[in-house]
Structure formats: structure tokens, C-alpha cells
Amino acid sequence: MDGLNVSIAFFFLVVGVCQVLRWLSKRLLSPGTHGCLAKEFAGSFQLCTSCLELRMLMDIGPWSGGFGLDVVLTLLFLLSAAHGASSDGASANPTVSLQEFLLLEASLAVTVAKLLAQGVGAGTGWAVTRLYWSWELTQLHFIQNLIAPECSSSIRASLPHAAFVEGSCSFLFHLVLLKVRQSHPLCRVPVLAATVTFLTYTAGPFTGAFFNPALATAATFQCSGSSFWDYIQVYWLGPLTGMLAALLLFQGNIPRLFQKNLLYSQKSKYKVPKAKVTAELEGDKPQRKRKGGKSNSEPRA
């Protein structure tokens, strides 16, 4: 279990370094630069390094480290919760940034800046993790360092099936995100962490369950076994399609592209309460009776 303890210490170190980076950037940089660049860079760096180390534990741990899938899934839930709690509003996911753009919550310039920061952060995280593995601090890292140059593709299904799996994961993740994004962090963070853990457990054997283009690019694009275009279809187009489908289902429209609601009828905001209408009708009845009584009491010629 020494290898697992070293990995846990590495997770704590990464989260601590990223928190220091966020703290410094908030004080030294302008709010726009901090929001667009520093937060997304730190979030993507933290997510990528943690994911790569966790994948190493998932691949090698069961037969070399003496721990099972339950330990890895528990770590995944805790790391996802830590990422959600410490991200300071950063998504570290290109499809989430594009979703914010389509919801008119971010401009094109801000979205492009976030995407660049996420790509640089994921690439830096990959380089730092490979350097960390090269130190071979444990037997797990020694084995990982040997097999890293010969890594195989994470696509373990037919191309349409793999793209459907990644798209479905993205669809479910974004549906949950749209539902809870305005909720209190005490509710939002564990719900999203549980969703990520469930999707990884379910879809991991087929594609690795990344549903994050930046993370997938850093983690698996350099591996042999699939072409670059295969990776694009599965890990870029699949999650993007899933996000668009989730947004359309949740909103009924895509505000950046069209305002007309295609799925849900628009009801008027101003409704007269039914009880009030009934009371008014009942109040009119005595007046009508009086008028009727007057007309009956008039003498006839």
C-alpha cells in the first residue's frame, strides 16, 4: 500500500499547489485575466494530473498494488468533490465553456481564452505527471514508466459505439449540471462528483469515460491503436453532441443560435388566480339579481 500512500500525497500536493496559484493570480492579476486564464489553467492542470495518476492506479493497482476498484472509485469521488469545491467557478472542460457561450453567459473572446487556458493547463499537467512518473518513487510508477511509451488506445469498442458512449456520458453530465448549477455548493459538489463516479464506472471499460475534450487529448491522443480522426470523433464530437442535446432538452432552445422554444410551450407570466376569478363571478351574482328584481317590480302598462 506504499504506492497508494505516495499517490494520495501527490493528490494533496497538486490541490495545494493549484490553490496557491489561484490565490496568487487573484491578487496579482486583473479580474478578467484571473477568470479567463488563471482559474481555467489551474483547474485543468489539477484535473489532468489527478486523472492521469488515478488512471495509473486503476490500470496497475489491482494486480500490482493489492487494492481493488472500490478504492479507485472512492478516490475518484473524493477528487471530483475536491475539484468542484476548489475550482472557484472554473469548469476545466471545453464543453462546459461552450455551453456557457451558447447560454449567452460568456462572450466569444472570453470563451476562446478559456479554451486556450484549458488546453495549456491539460498539456502542462500531462508533462508534469510524466516527469513525476520518471522519478519512479514506487513500484507502480516504475511499471507505469515502462509501459507509458507503448500505451494503447482507450477506445475498446467500435467507433460508433464509442462515440455514442462518450456522447451519452456528456449528455447525462450536462443535464445534471444544468439542473444543479444554481444550487448551493453543499448540494452541487457531491451530486456532480457522484455523477462523474457513476459514469466512469459505467462507461470506463469502453472509452475511459473522459467526456472532456481537453482531458482526453492530454491523456490518450498520443497512444497508438486509433487514428487522430477516430479520437476526434469519439472524444471531441461525441461530448459536443451530447452537450448540445442536453442543452436543447433542458432549455427547449439554444439562446445563442435561436430564441424560439422548440419543445416547451411558452405560458404567460401573468395569470389571474382561479380563486380570484371565482370570487369576482360570485360577487357579480347579487348585482344581477337586484337588477332582475327591479325589472320585475316595474308596473306593466
Short mmCIF file of N, CA, C and O in Angstrom, two decimals, residues 177-233:
data_model
loop_
_atom_site.label_atom_id
_atom_site.label_comp_id
_atom_site.label_asym_id
_atom_site.label_seq_id
_atom_site.Cartn_x
_atom_site.Cartn_y
_atom_site.Cartn_z
N LEU A 177 -25.65 18.95 -14.59
CA LEU A 177 -25.02 20.25 -14.36
C LEU A 177 -26.01 21.39 -14.54
O LEU A 177 -26.06 22.33 -13.73
N LEU A 178 -26.82 21.33 -15.59
CA LEU A 178 -27.82 22.37 -15.82
C LEU A 178 -28.85 22.41 -14.70
O LEU A 178 -29.37 23.49 -14.35
N LYS A 179 -29.14 21.27 -14.13
CA LYS A 179 -30.14 21.20 -13.07
C LYS A 179 -29.62 21.78 -11.75
O LYS A 179 -30.36 22.45 -11.02
N VAL A 180 -28.33 21.55 -11.45
CA VAL A 180 -27.83 21.90 -10.11
C VAL A 180 -26.86 23.08 -10.12
O VAL A 180 -26.35 23.44 -9.06
N ARG A 181 -26.61 23.69 -11.26
CA ARG A 181 -25.56 24.72 -11.31
C ARG A 181 -25.90 25.95 -10.48
O ARG A 181 -25.00 26.67 -10.05
N GLN A 182 -27.18 26.21 -10.24
CA GLN A 182 -27.57 27.34 -9.40
C GLN A 182 -27.77 26.93 -7.94
O GLN A 182 -28.14 27.77 -7.11
N SER A 183 -27.55 25.67 -7.62
CA SER A 183 -27.76 25.18 -6.27
C SER A 183 -26.60 25.57 -5.37
O SER A 183 -25.53 25.99 -5.82
N HIS A 184 -26.79 25.39 -4.08
CA HIS A 184 -25.73 25.66 -3.11
C HIS A 184 -24.59 24.66 -3.31
O HIS A 184 -24.84 23.48 -3.62
N PRO A 185 -23.33 25.08 -3.15
CA PRO A 185 -22.20 24.16 -3.34
C PRO A 185 -22.29 22.88 -2.51
O PRO A 185 -21.82 21.83 -2.95
N LEU A 186 -22.88 22.95 -1.32
CA LEU A 186 -23.01 21.75 -0.49
C LEU A 186 -23.88 20.69 -1.17
O LEU A 186 -23.73 19.49 -0.89
N CYS A 187 -24.76 21.11 -2.04
CA CYS A 187 -25.58 20.17 -2.82
C CYS A 187 -24.94 19.88 -4.18
O CYS A 187 -24.86 18.73 -4.60
N ARG A 188 -24.47 20.94 -4.85
CA ARG A 188 -23.96 20.79 -6.21
C ARG A 188 -22.70 19.91 -6.27
O ARG A 188 -22.59 19.03 -7.14
N VAL A 189 -21.75 20.14 -5.39
CA VAL A 189 -20.46 19.44 -5.47
C VAL A 189 -20.61 17.93 -5.32
O VAL A 189 -20.11 17.17 -6.17
N PRO A 190 -21.27 17.41 -4.28
CA PRO A 190 -21.39 15.94 -4.18
C PRO A 190 -22.24 15.32 -5.28
O PRO A 190 -21.96 14.19 -5.70
N VAL A 191 -23.25 16.04 -5.76
CA VAL A 191 -24.08 15.49 -6.84
C VAL A 191 -23.25 15.32 -8.11
O VAL A 191 -23.30 14.27 -8.78
N LEU A 192 -22.47 16.34 -8.47
CA LEU A 192 -21.63 16.23 -9.67
C LEU A 192 -20.54 15.18 -9.48
O LEU A 192 -20.21 14.44 -10.42
N ALA A 193 -19.96 15.11 -8.28
CA ALA A 193 -18.92 14.10 -8.02
C ALA A 193 -19.50 12.69 -8.14
O ALA A 193 -18.86 11.79 -8.71
N ALA A 194 -20.70 12.49 -7.61
CA ALA A 194 -21.34 11.18 -7.72
C ALA A 194 -21.68 10.85 -9.18
O ALA A 194 -21.53 9.70 -9.62
N THR A 195 -22.09 11.86 -9.95
CA THR A 195 -22.39 11.64 -11.37
C THR A 195 -21.14 11.23 -12.13
O THR A 195 -21.18 10.28 -12.93
N VAL A 196 -20.04 11.93 -11.90
CA VAL A 196 -18.78 11.59 -12.57
C VAL A 196 -18.33 10.17 -12.20
O VAL A 196 -17.89 9.39 -13.06
N THR A 197 -18.45 9.82 -10.93
CA THR A 197 -18.04 8.49 -10.49
C THR A 197 -18.89 7.40 -11.13
O THR A 197 -18.37 6.38 -11.60
N PHE A 198 -20.21 7.62 -11.16
CA PHE A 198 -21.11 6.63 -11.77
C PHE A 198 -20.83 6.47 -13.26
O PHE A 198 -20.75 5.33 -13.77
N LEU A 199 -20.65 7.58 -13.98
CA LEU A 199 -20.40 7.50 -15.41
C LEU A 199 -19.05 6.83 -15.71
O LEU A 199 -18.93 6.06 -16.67
N THR A 200 -18.05 7.12 -14.89
CA THR A 200 -16.75 6.49 -15.08
C THR A 200 -16.82 4.99 -14.84
O THR A 200 -16.24 4.19 -15.59
N TYR A 201 -17.54 4.59 -13.81
CA TYR A 201 -17.70 3.16 -13.52
C TYR A 201 -18.46 2.46 -14.65
O TYR A 201 -18.12 1.33 -15.04
N THR A 202 -19.46 3.13 -15.20
CA THR A 202 -20.31 2.50 -16.22
C THR A 202 -19.64 2.46 -17.59
O THR A 202 -19.66 1.44 -18.29
N ALA A 203 -19.07 3.60 -18.00
CA ALA A 203 -18.55 3.72 -19.37
C ALA A 203 -17.03 3.55 -19.47
O ALA A 203 -16.50 3.49 -20.58
N GLY A 204 -16.35 3.49 -18.33
CA GLY A 204 -14.89 3.38 -18.35
C GLY A 204 -14.35 2.22 -19.18
O GLY A 204 -13.38 2.39 -19.93
N PRO A 205 -14.94 1.02 -19.09
CA PRO A 205 -14.40 -0.09 -19.87
C PRO A 205 -14.48 0.09 -21.38
O PRO A 205 -13.79 -0.61 -22.13
N PHE A 206 -15.32 1.00 -21.87
CA PHE A 206 -15.49 1.18 -23.31
C PHE A 206 -14.61 2.30 -23.88
O PHE A 206 -14.01 2.14 -24.94
N THR A 207 -14.55 3.44 -23.20
CA THR A 207 -13.81 4.59 -23.74
C THR A 207 -12.93 5.30 -22.70
O THR A 207 -12.24 6.24 -23.05
N GLY A 208 -12.96 4.85 -21.47
CA GLY A 208 -12.27 5.59 -20.42
C GLY A 208 -13.14 6.64 -19.76
O GLY A 208 -12.78 7.18 -18.72
N ALA A 209 -14.28 6.95 -20.37
CA ALA A 209 -15.27 7.89 -19.81
C ALA A 209 -14.62 9.23 -19.46
O ALA A 209 -14.65 9.67 -18.32
N PHE A 210 -14.08 9.90 -20.47
CA PHE A 210 -13.49 11.22 -20.23
C PHE A 210 -14.56 12.32 -20.29
O PHE A 210 -14.59 13.20 -19.44
N PHE A 211 -15.42 12.29 -21.32
CA PHE A 211 -16.41 13.34 -21.64
C PHE A 211 -15.87 14.74 -21.34
O PHE A 211 -16.57 15.62 -20.86
N ASN A 212 -14.60 14.94 -21.66
CA ASN A 212 -13.90 16.22 -21.52
C ASN A 212 -12.82 16.26 -22.60
O ASN A 212 -11.79 15.58 -22.47
N PRO A 213 -13.03 17.02 -23.68
CA PRO A 213 -12.08 17.00 -24.80
C PRO A 213 -10.65 17.35 -24.41
O PRO A 213 -9.69 16.73 -24.91
N ALA A 214 -10.45 18.33 -23.54
CA ALA A 214 -9.09 18.71 -23.15
C ALA A 214 -8.41 17.59 -22.37
O ALA A 214 -7.24 17.27 -22.61
N LEU A 215 -9.13 16.98 -21.46
CA LEU A 215 -8.58 15.88 -20.67
C LEU A 215 -8.27 14.68 -21.54
O LEU A 215 -7.20 14.05 -21.41
N ALA A 216 -9.17 14.34 -22.45
CA ALA A 216 -8.95 13.19 -23.33
C ALA A 216 -7.76 13.43 -24.26
O ALA A 216 -6.97 12.52 -24.52
N THR A 217 -7.62 14.66 -24.74
CA THR A 217 -6.49 14.98 -25.64
C THR A 217 -5.17 14.76 -24.93
O THR A 217 -4.23 14.19 -25.50
N ALA A 218 -5.06 15.20 -23.68
CA ALA A 218 -3.82 15.05 -22.94
C ALA A 218 -3.56 13.61 -22.53
O ALA A 218 -2.41 13.16 -22.47
N ALA A 219 -4.64 12.86 -22.24
CA ALA A 219 -4.47 11.54 -21.65
C ALA A 219 -4.30 10.42 -22.67
O ALA A 219 -3.58 9.44 -22.41
N THR A 220 -4.93 10.53 -23.84
CA THR A 220 -4.96 9.34 -24.71
C THR A 220 -4.65 9.59 -26.19
O THR A 220 -4.45 8.64 -26.93
N PHE A 221 -4.59 10.85 -26.62
CA PHE A 221 -4.39 11.09 -28.05
C PHE A 221 -3.02 10.61 -28.54
O PHE A 221 -2.86 10.31 -29.73
N GLN A 222 -2.03 10.55 -27.67
CA GLN A 222 -0.70 10.14 -28.10
C GLN A 222 -0.54 8.62 -28.13
O GLN A 222 0.49 8.11 -28.59
N CYS A 223 -1.55 7.88 -27.68
CA CYS A 223 -1.47 6.43 -27.63
C CYS A 223 -1.79 5.82 -28.99
O CYS A 223 -2.59 6.35 -29.76
N SER A 224 -1.18 4.69 -29.27
CA SER A 224 -1.38 4.01 -30.54
C SER A 224 -2.63 3.15 -30.48
O SER A 224 -3.15 2.85 -29.40
N GLY A 225 -3.12 2.74 -31.64
CA GLY A 225 -4.28 1.87 -31.70
C GLY A 225 -5.47 2.50 -32.38
O GLY A 225 -6.36 1.80 -32.85
N SER A 226 -5.52 3.84 -32.42
CA SER A 226 -6.60 4.56 -33.09
C SER A 226 -6.00 5.75 -33.80
O SER A 226 -5.00 6.32 -33.36
N SER A 227 -6.65 6.17 -34.90
CA SER A 227 -6.16 7.31 -35.66
C SER A 227 -6.58 8.61 -34.98
O SER A 227 -7.46 8.63 -34.11
N PHE A 228 -5.96 9.69 -35.42
CA PHE A 228 -6.30 11.00 -34.87
C PHE A 228 -7.76 11.33 -35.14
O PHE A 228 -8.45 11.88 -34.28
N TRP A 229 -8.27 10.99 -36.33
CA TRP A 229 -9.66 11.26 -36.67
C TRP A 229 -10.61 10.43 -35.81
O TRP A 229 -11.69 10.91 -35.43
N ASP A 230 -10.21 9.21 -35.46
CA ASP A 230 -11.03 8.41 -34.55
C ASP A 230 -11.14 9.09 -33.19
O ASP A 230 -12.23 9.15 -32.60
N TYR A 231 -10.03 9.59 -32.69
CA TYR A 231 -10.04 10.29 -31.41
C TYR A 231 -10.92 11.55 -31.47
O TYR A 231 -11.65 11.86 -30.52
N ILE A 232 -10.84 12.25 -32.59
CA ILE A 232 -11.65 13.47 -32.75
C ILE A 232 -13.14 13.13 -32.68
O ILE A 232 -13.93 13.79 -31.98
N GLN A 233 -13.54 12.09 -33.40
CA GLN A 233 -14.95 11.72 -33.41
C GLN A 233 -15.45 11.29 -32.04
O GLN A 233 -16.56 11.66 -31.62
#
